[in-house]
mmCIF file of C-alpha atoms in Angstrom:
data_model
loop_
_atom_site.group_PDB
_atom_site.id
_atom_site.type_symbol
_atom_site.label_atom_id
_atom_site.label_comp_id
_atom_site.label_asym_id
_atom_site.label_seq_id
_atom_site.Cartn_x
_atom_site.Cartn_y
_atom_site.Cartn_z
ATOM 1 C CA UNK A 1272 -45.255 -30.059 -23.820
ATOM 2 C CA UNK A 1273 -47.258 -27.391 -24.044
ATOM 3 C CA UNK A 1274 -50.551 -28.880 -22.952
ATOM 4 C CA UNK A 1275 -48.612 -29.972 -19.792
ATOM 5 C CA UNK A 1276 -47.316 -26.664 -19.147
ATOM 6 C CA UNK A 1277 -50.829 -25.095 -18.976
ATOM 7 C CA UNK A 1278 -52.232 -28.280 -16.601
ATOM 8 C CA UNK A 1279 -48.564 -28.330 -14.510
ATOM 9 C CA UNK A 1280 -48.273 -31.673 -14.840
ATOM 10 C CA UNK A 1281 -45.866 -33.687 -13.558
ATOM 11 C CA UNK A 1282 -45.513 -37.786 -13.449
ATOM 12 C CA UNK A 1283 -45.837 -39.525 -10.184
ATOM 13 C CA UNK A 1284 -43.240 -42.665 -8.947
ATOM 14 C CA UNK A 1285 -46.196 -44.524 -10.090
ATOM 15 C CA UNK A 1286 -45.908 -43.445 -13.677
ATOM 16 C CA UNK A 1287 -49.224 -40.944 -13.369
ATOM 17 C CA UNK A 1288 -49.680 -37.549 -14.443
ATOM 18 C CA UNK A 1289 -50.540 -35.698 -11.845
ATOM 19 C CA UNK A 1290 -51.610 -32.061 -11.528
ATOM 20 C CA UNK A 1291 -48.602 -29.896 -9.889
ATOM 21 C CA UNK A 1292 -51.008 -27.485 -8.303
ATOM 22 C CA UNK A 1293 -52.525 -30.453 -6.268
ATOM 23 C CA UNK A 1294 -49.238 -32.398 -5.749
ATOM 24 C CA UNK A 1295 -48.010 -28.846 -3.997
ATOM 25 C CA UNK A 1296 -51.500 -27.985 -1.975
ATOM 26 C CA UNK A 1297 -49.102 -28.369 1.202
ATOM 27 C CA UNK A 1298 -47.366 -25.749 0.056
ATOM 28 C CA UNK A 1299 -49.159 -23.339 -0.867
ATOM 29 C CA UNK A 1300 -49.357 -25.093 -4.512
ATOM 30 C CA UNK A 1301 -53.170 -23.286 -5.142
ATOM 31 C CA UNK A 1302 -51.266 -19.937 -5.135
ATOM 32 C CA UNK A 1303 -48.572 -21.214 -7.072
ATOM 33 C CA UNK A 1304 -50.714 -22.079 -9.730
ATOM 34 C CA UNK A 1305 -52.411 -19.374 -10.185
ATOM 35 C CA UNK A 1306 -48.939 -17.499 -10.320
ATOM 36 C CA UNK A 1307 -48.188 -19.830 -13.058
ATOM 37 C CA UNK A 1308 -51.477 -19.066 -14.862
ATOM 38 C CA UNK A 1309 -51.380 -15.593 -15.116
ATOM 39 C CA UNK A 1310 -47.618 -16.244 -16.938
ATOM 40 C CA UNK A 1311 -45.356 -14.645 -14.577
ATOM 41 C CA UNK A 1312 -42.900 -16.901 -14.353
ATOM 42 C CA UNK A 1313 -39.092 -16.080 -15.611
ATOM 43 C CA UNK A 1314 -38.427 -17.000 -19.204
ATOM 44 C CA UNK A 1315 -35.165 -18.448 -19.100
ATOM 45 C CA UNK A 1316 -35.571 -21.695 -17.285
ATOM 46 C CA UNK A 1317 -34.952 -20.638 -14.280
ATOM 47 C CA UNK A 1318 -36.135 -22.710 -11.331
ATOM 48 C CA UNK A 1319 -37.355 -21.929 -7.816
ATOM 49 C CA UNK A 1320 -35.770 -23.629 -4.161
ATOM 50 C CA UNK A 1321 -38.109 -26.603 -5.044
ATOM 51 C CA UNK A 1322 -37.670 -27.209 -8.791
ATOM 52 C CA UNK A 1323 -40.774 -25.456 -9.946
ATOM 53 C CA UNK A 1324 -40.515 -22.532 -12.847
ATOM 54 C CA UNK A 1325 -39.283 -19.229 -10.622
ATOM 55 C CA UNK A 1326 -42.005 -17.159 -10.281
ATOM 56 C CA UNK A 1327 -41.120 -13.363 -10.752
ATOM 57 C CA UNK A 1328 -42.813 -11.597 -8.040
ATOM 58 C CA UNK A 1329 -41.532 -13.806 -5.619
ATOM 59 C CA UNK A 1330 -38.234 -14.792 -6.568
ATOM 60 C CA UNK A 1331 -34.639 -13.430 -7.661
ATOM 61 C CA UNK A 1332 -34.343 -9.900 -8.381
ATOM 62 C CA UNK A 1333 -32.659 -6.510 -6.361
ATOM 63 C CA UNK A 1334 -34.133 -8.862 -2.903
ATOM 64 C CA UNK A 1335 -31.821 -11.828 -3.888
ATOM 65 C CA UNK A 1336 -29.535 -10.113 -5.560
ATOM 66 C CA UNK A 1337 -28.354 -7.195 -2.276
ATOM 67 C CA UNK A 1338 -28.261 -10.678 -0.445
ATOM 68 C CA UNK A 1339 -25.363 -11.804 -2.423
ATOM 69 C CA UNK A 1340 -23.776 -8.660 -2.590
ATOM 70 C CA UNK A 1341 -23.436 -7.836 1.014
ATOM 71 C CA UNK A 1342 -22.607 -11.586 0.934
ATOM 72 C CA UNK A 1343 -19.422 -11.014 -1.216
ATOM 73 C CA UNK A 1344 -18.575 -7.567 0.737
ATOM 74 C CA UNK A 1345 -18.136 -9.561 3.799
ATOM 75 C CA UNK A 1346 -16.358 -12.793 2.139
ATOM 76 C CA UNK A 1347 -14.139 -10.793 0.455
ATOM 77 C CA UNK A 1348 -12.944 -8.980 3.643
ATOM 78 C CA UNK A 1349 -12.727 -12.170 5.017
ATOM 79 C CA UNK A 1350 -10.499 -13.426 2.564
ATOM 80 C CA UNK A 1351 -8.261 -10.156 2.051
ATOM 81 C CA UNK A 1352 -7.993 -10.099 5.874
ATOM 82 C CA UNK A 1353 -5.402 -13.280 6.042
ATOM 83 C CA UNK A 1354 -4.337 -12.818 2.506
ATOM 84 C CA UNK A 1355 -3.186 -9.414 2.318
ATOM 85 C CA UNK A 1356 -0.517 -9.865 5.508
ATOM 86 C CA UNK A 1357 0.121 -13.255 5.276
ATOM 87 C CA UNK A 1358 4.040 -12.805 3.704
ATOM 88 C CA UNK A 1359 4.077 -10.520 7.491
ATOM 89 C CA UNK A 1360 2.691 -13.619 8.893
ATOM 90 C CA UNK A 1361 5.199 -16.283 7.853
ATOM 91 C CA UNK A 1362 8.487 -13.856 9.291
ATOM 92 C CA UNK A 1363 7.307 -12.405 11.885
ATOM 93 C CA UNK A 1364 5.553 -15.236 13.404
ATOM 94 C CA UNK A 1365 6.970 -18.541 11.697
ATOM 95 C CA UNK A 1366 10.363 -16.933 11.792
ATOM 96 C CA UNK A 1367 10.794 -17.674 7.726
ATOM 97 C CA UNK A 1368 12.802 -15.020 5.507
ATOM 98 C CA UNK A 1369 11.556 -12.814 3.236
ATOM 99 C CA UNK A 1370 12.164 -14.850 -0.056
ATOM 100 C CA UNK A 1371 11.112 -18.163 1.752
ATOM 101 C CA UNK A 1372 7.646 -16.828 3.282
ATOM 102 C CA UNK A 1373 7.221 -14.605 -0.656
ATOM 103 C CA UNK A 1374 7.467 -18.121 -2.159
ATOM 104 C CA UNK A 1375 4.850 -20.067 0.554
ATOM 105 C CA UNK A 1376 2.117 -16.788 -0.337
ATOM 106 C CA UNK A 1377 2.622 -17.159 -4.378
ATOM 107 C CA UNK A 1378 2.426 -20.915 -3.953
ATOM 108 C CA UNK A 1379 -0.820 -20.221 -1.694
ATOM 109 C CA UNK A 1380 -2.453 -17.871 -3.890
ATOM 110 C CA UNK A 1381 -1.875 -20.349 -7.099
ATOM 111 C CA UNK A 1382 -3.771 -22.711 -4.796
ATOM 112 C CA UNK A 1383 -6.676 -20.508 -4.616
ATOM 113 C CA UNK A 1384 -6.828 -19.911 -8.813
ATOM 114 C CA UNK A 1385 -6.582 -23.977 -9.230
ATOM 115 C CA UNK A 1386 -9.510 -24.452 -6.569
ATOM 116 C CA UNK A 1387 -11.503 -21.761 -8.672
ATOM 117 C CA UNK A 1388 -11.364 -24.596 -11.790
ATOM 118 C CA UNK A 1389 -12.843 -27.119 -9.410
ATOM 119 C CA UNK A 1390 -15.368 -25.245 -8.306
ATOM 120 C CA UNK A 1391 -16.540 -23.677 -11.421
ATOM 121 C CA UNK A 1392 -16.399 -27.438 -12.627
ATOM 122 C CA UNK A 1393 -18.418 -28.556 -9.914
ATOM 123 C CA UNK A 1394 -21.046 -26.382 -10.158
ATOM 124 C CA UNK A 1395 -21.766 -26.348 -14.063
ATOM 125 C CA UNK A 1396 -21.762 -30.397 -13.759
ATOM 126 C CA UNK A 1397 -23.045 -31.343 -11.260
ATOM 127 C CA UNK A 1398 -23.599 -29.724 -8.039
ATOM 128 C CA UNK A 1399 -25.159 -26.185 -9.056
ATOM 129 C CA UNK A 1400 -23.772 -22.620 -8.026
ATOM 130 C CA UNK A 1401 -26.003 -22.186 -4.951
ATOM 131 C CA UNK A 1402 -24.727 -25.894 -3.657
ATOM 132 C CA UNK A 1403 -21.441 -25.166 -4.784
ATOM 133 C CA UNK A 1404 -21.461 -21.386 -2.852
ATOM 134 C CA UNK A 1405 -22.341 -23.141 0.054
ATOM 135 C CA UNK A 1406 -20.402 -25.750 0.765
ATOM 136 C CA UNK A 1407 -17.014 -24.161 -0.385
ATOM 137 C CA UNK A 1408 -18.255 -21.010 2.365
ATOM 138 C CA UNK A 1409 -18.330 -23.320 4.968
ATOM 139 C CA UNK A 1410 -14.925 -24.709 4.362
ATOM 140 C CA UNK A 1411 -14.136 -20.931 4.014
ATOM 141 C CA UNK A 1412 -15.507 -20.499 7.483
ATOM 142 C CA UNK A 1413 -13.675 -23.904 9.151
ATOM 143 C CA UNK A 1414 -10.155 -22.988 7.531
ATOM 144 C CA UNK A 1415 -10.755 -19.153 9.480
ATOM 145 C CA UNK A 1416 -11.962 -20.866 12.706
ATOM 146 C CA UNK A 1417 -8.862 -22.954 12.677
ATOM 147 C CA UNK A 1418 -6.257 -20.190 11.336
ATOM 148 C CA UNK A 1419 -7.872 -17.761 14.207
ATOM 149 C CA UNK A 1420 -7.367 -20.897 16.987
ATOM 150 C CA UNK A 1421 -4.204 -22.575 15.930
ATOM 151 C CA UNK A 1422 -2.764 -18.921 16.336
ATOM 152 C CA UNK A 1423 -4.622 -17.732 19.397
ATOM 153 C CA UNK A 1424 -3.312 -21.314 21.139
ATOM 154 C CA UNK A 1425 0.108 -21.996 19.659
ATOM 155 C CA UNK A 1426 1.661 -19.564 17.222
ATOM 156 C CA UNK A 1427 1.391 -16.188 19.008
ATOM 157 C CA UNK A 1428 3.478 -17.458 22.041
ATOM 158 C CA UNK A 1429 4.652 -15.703 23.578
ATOM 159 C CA UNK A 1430 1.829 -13.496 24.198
ATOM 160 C CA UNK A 1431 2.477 -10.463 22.351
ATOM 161 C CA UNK A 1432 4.959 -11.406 19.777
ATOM 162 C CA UNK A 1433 4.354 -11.248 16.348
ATOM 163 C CA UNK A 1434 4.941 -7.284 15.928
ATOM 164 C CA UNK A 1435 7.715 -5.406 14.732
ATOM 165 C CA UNK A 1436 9.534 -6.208 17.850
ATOM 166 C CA UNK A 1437 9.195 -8.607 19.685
ATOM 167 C CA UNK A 1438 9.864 -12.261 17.820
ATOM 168 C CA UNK A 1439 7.790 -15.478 18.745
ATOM 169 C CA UNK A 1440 8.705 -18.633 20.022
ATOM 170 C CA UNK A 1441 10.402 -21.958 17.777
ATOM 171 C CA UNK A 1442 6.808 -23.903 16.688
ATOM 172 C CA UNK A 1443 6.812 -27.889 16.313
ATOM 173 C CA UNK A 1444 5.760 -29.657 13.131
ATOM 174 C CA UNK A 1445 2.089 -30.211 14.332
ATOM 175 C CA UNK A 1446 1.743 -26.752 15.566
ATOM 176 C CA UNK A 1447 2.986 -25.158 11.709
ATOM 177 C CA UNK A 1448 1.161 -27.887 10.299
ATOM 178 C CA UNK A 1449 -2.558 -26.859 11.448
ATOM 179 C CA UNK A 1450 -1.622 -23.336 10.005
ATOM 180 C CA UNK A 1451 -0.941 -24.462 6.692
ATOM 181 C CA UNK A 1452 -3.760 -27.002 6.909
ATOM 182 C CA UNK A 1453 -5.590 -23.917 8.136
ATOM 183 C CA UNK A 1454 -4.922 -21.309 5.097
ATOM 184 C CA UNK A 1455 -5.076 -24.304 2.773
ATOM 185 C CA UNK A 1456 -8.998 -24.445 3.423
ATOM 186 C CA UNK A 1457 -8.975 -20.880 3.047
ATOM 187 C CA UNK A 1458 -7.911 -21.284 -0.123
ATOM 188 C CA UNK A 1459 -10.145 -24.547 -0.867
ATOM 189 C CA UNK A 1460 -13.253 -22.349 0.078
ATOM 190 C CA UNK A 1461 -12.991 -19.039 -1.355
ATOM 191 C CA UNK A 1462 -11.338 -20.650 -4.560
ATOM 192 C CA UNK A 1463 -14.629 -22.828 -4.945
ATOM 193 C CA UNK A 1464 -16.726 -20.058 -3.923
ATOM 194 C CA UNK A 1465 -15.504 -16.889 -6.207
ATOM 195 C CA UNK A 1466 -15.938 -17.991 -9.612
ATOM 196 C CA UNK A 1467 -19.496 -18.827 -8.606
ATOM 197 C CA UNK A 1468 -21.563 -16.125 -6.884
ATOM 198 C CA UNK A 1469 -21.085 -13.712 -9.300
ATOM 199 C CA UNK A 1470 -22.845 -15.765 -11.958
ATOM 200 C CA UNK A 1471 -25.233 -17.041 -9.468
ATOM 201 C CA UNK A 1472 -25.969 -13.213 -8.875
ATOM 202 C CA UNK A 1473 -26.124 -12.596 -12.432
ATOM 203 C CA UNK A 1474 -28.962 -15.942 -12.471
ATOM 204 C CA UNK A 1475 -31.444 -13.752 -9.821
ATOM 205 C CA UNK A 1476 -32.623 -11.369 -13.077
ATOM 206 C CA UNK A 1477 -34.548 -12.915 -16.439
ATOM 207 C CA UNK A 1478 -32.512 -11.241 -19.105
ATOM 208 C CA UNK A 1479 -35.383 -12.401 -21.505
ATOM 209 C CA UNK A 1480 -37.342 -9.609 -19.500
ATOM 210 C CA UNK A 1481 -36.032 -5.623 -20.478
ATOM 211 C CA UNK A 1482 -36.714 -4.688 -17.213
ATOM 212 C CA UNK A 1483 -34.505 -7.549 -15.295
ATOM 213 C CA UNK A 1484 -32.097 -7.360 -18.177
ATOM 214 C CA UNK A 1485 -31.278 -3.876 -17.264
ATOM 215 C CA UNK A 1486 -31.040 -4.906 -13.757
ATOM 216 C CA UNK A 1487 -28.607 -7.881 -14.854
ATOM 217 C CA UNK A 1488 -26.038 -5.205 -16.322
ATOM 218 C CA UNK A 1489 -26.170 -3.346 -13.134
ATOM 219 C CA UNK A 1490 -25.595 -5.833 -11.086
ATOM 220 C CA UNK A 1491 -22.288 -6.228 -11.994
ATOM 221 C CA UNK A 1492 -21.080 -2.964 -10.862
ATOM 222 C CA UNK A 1493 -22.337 -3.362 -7.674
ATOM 223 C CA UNK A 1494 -20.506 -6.472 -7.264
ATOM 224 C CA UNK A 1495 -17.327 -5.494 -8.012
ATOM 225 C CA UNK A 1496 -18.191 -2.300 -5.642
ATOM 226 C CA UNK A 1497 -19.054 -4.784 -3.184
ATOM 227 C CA UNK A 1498 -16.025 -6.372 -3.815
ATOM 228 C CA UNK A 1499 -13.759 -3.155 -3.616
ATOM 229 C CA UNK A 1500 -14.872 -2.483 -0.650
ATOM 230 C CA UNK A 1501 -14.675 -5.593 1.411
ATOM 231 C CA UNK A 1502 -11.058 -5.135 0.231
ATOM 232 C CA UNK A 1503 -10.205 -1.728 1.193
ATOM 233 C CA UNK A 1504 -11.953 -2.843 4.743
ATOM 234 C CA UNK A 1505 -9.854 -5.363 5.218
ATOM 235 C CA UNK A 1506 -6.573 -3.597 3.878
ATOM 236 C CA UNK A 1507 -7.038 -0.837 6.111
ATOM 237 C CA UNK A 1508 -8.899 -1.581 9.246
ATOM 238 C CA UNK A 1509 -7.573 -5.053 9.622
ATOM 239 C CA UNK A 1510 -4.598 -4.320 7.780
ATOM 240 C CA UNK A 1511 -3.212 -1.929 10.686
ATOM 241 C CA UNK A 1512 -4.360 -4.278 13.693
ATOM 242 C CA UNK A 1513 -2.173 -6.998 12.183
ATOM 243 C CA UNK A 1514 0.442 -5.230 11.144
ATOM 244 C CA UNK A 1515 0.509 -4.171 14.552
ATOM 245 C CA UNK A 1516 0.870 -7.577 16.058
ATOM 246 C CA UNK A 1517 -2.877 -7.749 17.251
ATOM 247 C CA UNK A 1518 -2.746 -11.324 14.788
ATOM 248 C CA UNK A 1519 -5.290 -12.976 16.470
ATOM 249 C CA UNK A 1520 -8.486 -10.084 16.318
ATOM 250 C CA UNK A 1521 -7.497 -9.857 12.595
ATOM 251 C CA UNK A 1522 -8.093 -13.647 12.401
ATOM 252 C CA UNK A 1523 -11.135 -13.359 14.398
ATOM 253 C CA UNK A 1524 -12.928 -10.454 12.564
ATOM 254 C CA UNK A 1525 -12.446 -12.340 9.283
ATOM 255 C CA UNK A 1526 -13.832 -15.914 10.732
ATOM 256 C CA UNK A 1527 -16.692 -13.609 12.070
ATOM 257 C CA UNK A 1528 -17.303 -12.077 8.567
ATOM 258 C CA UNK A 1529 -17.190 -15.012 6.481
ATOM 259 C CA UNK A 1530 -19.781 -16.675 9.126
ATOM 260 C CA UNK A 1531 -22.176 -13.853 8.963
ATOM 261 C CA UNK A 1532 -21.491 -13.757 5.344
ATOM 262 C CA UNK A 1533 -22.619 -17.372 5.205
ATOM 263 C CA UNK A 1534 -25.336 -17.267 7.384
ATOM 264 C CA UNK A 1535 -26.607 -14.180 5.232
ATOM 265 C CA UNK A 1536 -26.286 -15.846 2.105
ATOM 266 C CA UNK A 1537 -28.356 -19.037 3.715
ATOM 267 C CA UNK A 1538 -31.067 -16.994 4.562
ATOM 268 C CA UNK A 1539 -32.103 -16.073 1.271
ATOM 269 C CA UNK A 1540 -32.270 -19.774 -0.042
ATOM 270 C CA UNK A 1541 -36.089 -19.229 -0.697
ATOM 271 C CA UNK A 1542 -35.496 -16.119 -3.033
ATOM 272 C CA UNK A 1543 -32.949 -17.577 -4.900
ATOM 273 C CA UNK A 1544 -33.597 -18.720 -8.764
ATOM 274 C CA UNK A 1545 -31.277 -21.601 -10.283
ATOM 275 C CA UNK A 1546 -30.048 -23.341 -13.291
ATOM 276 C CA UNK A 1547 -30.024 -26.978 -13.021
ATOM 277 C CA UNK A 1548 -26.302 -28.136 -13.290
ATOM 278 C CA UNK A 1549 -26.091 -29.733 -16.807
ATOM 279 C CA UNK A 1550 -23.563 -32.685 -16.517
ATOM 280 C CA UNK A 1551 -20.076 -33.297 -17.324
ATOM 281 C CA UNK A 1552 -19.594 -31.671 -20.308
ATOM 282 C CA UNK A 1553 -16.580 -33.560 -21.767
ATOM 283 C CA UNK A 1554 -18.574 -36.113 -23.588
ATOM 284 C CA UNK A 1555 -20.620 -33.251 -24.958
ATOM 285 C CA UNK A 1556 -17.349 -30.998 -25.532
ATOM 286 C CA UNK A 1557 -15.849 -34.882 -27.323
ATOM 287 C CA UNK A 1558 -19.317 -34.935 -29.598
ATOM 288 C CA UNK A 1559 -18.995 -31.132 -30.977
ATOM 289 C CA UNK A 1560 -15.743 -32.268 -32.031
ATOM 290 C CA UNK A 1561 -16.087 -35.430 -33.597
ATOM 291 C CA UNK A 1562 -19.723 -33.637 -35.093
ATOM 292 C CA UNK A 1563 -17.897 -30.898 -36.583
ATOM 293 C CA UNK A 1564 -14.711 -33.385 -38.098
ATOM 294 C CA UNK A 1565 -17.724 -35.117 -39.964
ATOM 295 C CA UNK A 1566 -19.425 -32.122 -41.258
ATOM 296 C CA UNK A 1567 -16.835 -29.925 -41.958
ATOM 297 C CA UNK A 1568 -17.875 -30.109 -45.665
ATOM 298 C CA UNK A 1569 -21.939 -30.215 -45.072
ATOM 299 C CA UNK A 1570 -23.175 -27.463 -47.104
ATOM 300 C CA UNK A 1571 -25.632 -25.276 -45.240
ATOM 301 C CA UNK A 1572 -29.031 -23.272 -46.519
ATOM 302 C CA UNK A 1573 -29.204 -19.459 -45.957
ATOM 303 C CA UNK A 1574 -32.196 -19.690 -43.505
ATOM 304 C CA UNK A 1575 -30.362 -22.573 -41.593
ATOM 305 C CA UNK A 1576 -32.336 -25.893 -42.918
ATOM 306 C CA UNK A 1577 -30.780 -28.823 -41.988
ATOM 307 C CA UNK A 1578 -29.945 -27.812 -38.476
ATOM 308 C CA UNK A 1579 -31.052 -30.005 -35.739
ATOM 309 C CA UNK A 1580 -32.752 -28.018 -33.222
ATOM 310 C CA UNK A 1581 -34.261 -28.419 -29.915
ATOM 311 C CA UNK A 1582 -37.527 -26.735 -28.156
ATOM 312 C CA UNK A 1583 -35.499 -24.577 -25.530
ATOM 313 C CA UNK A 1584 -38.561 -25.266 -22.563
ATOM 314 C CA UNK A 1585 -38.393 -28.862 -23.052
ATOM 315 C CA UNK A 1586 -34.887 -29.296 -20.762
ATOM 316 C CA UNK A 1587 -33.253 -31.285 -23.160
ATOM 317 C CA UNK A 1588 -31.286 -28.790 -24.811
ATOM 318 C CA UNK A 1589 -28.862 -26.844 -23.326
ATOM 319 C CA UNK A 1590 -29.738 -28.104 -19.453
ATOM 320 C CA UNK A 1591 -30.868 -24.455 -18.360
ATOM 321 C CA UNK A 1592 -34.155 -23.731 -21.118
ATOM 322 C CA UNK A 1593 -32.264 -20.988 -22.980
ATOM 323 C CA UNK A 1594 -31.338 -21.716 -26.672
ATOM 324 C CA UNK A 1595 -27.779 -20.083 -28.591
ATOM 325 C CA UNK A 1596 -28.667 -18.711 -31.804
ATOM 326 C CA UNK A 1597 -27.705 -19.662 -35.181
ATOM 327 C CA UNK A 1598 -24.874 -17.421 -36.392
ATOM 328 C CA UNK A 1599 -22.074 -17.280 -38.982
ATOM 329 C CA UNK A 1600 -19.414 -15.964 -36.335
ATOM 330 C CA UNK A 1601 -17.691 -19.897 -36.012
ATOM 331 C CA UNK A 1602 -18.605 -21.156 -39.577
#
């Protein structure tokens, strides 16, 4: 493994090893292997946009990582601008009383927490947080675009209504049908997409390196800055234009930030460093089990002999290079 990590190997469809420098020449693969020579790439298994170890200098970090912050500032005003007036929504423009349109919201924003299990599934599995992000953003983005049309067209009729006086119009089935379709793929797409870009954030700095680690820590803080403000944005700027029945420009300004949130977080695909997405882990969650039934009794040397291990750069350990240690804390 080693040997093949100094040439950059890799084996061919033919069954070949081949060198990786060469097999990348199109791409600038002769500077990529001399990146990889000097030993700057991440040490936790990171990968770049094309597979290949992430290379520090030109991947990840504060570049990648401001990316997805201003990416979450907008998304998160997005979000905040339908959720935080949507019990306004439902009786002032769907006519529904207060206890009926309290229930819809709570039943809505349950929705959203369930949708967060299937996307954090998705991307640990299978898909990978930077797939995962983007997809669930752009059905983010379509459930907006249709909120902001179904109510320019058909729910704020007559034009005007939907302020504290003057009531809107009796709405068929189809018409309050494409609004809950509408908020329901709001909740689809920032359910999916929350659990997952703060980790892939976190992913954008080695924390084998001091430096990055540092960085890692911080990062946090300025996501959840990021977060607080997109929130106070949209409480108080869009906040006041719905609650004064201007419905459809607080629809619009939050379609228009989750696109340019999307768009921004697109952008950066080149920067970005990954984990590889390590498979459904209920067979492997089934085999700790049964594993630990059967060895419940083993008796276990001080310097942990016995233990079967696995080279952490060889992928066929934990799915993402970095190895757990051995310690007493679940003996």
């Amino acid at each position: 493994m080693a040997n093949c990590m100094r040439e950059l190997c890799t084996i061919n469809h033919e069954g070949k090893k081949v060198n990786d420098v060469e097999d990348h020449e199109g791409f600038g693969g002769r500077d990529y292997g001399d990146e990889m020579s000097a030993g700057t790439i991440t040490m936790d298994g990171t990968v770049d946009w094309k597979g290949r170890p992430a290379i520090k200098s030109k991947s990840g970090q504060w570049t990648a990582g401001i990316i997805i912050l201003l990416n979450q500032g907008l998304a998160t005003l997005a979000f905040f601008g339908v959720g935080v007036n949507l019990v306004l929504f439902l009786t002032r423009v769907l006519q529904q009383d207060n206890a009926e349109a309290a229930n819809n919201v709570s039943k809505w924003t349950g929705t959203v927490y369930i949708f967060s299990l299937v996307g954090a599934f998705l991307s640990d599995s299978y898909w990978g947080r930077y797939k995962t992000c983007a997809i669930f953003q752009g059905i983010f983005v379509m459930g907006l675009v249709l909120l902001s049309l179904s109510s320019y067209l058909f729910l704020l009729r007559p034009k005007g209504c939907g302020d504290a006086i003057t009531p809107c119009g009796v709405h068929t089935n189809m018409e309050v049908g494409l609004f809950y379709l509408s908020i329901y793929l709001i909740a689809l797409g920032n359910g999916g997409y929350q659990p997952n870009i703060a980790t892939f954030g976190a992913d954008q700095f080695d924390e084998e390196d001091p430096i990055e680690g540092h960085s890692k820590v911080a990062f946090f803080s300025y996501f959840y800055l990021a977060l607080n403000l997109g929130s106070l944005f949209s409480n108080t700027i869009l906040g006041y234009f719905e609650d004064e029945g201007v419905w459809a420009i607080g629809f619009w300004a939050s379609a228009g930030s989750a696109f340019a949130a999307l768009v921004l977080f697109l952008a950066g695909s080149s920067r970005y460093r990954h984990f590889k997405p390590t498979g459904n882990p209920l067979a492997r969650f089934c085999q700790v089990l049964v594993a630990s039934i059967k060895k419940c009794k083993f008796a276990l040397g001080g310097d942990g002999d016995g233990l079967y291990d696995v080279d952490a750069k060889d992928g066929s350990g934990s799915g993402n290079g970095r190895k757990i240690l051995h310690t007493h804390g679940f003996k």
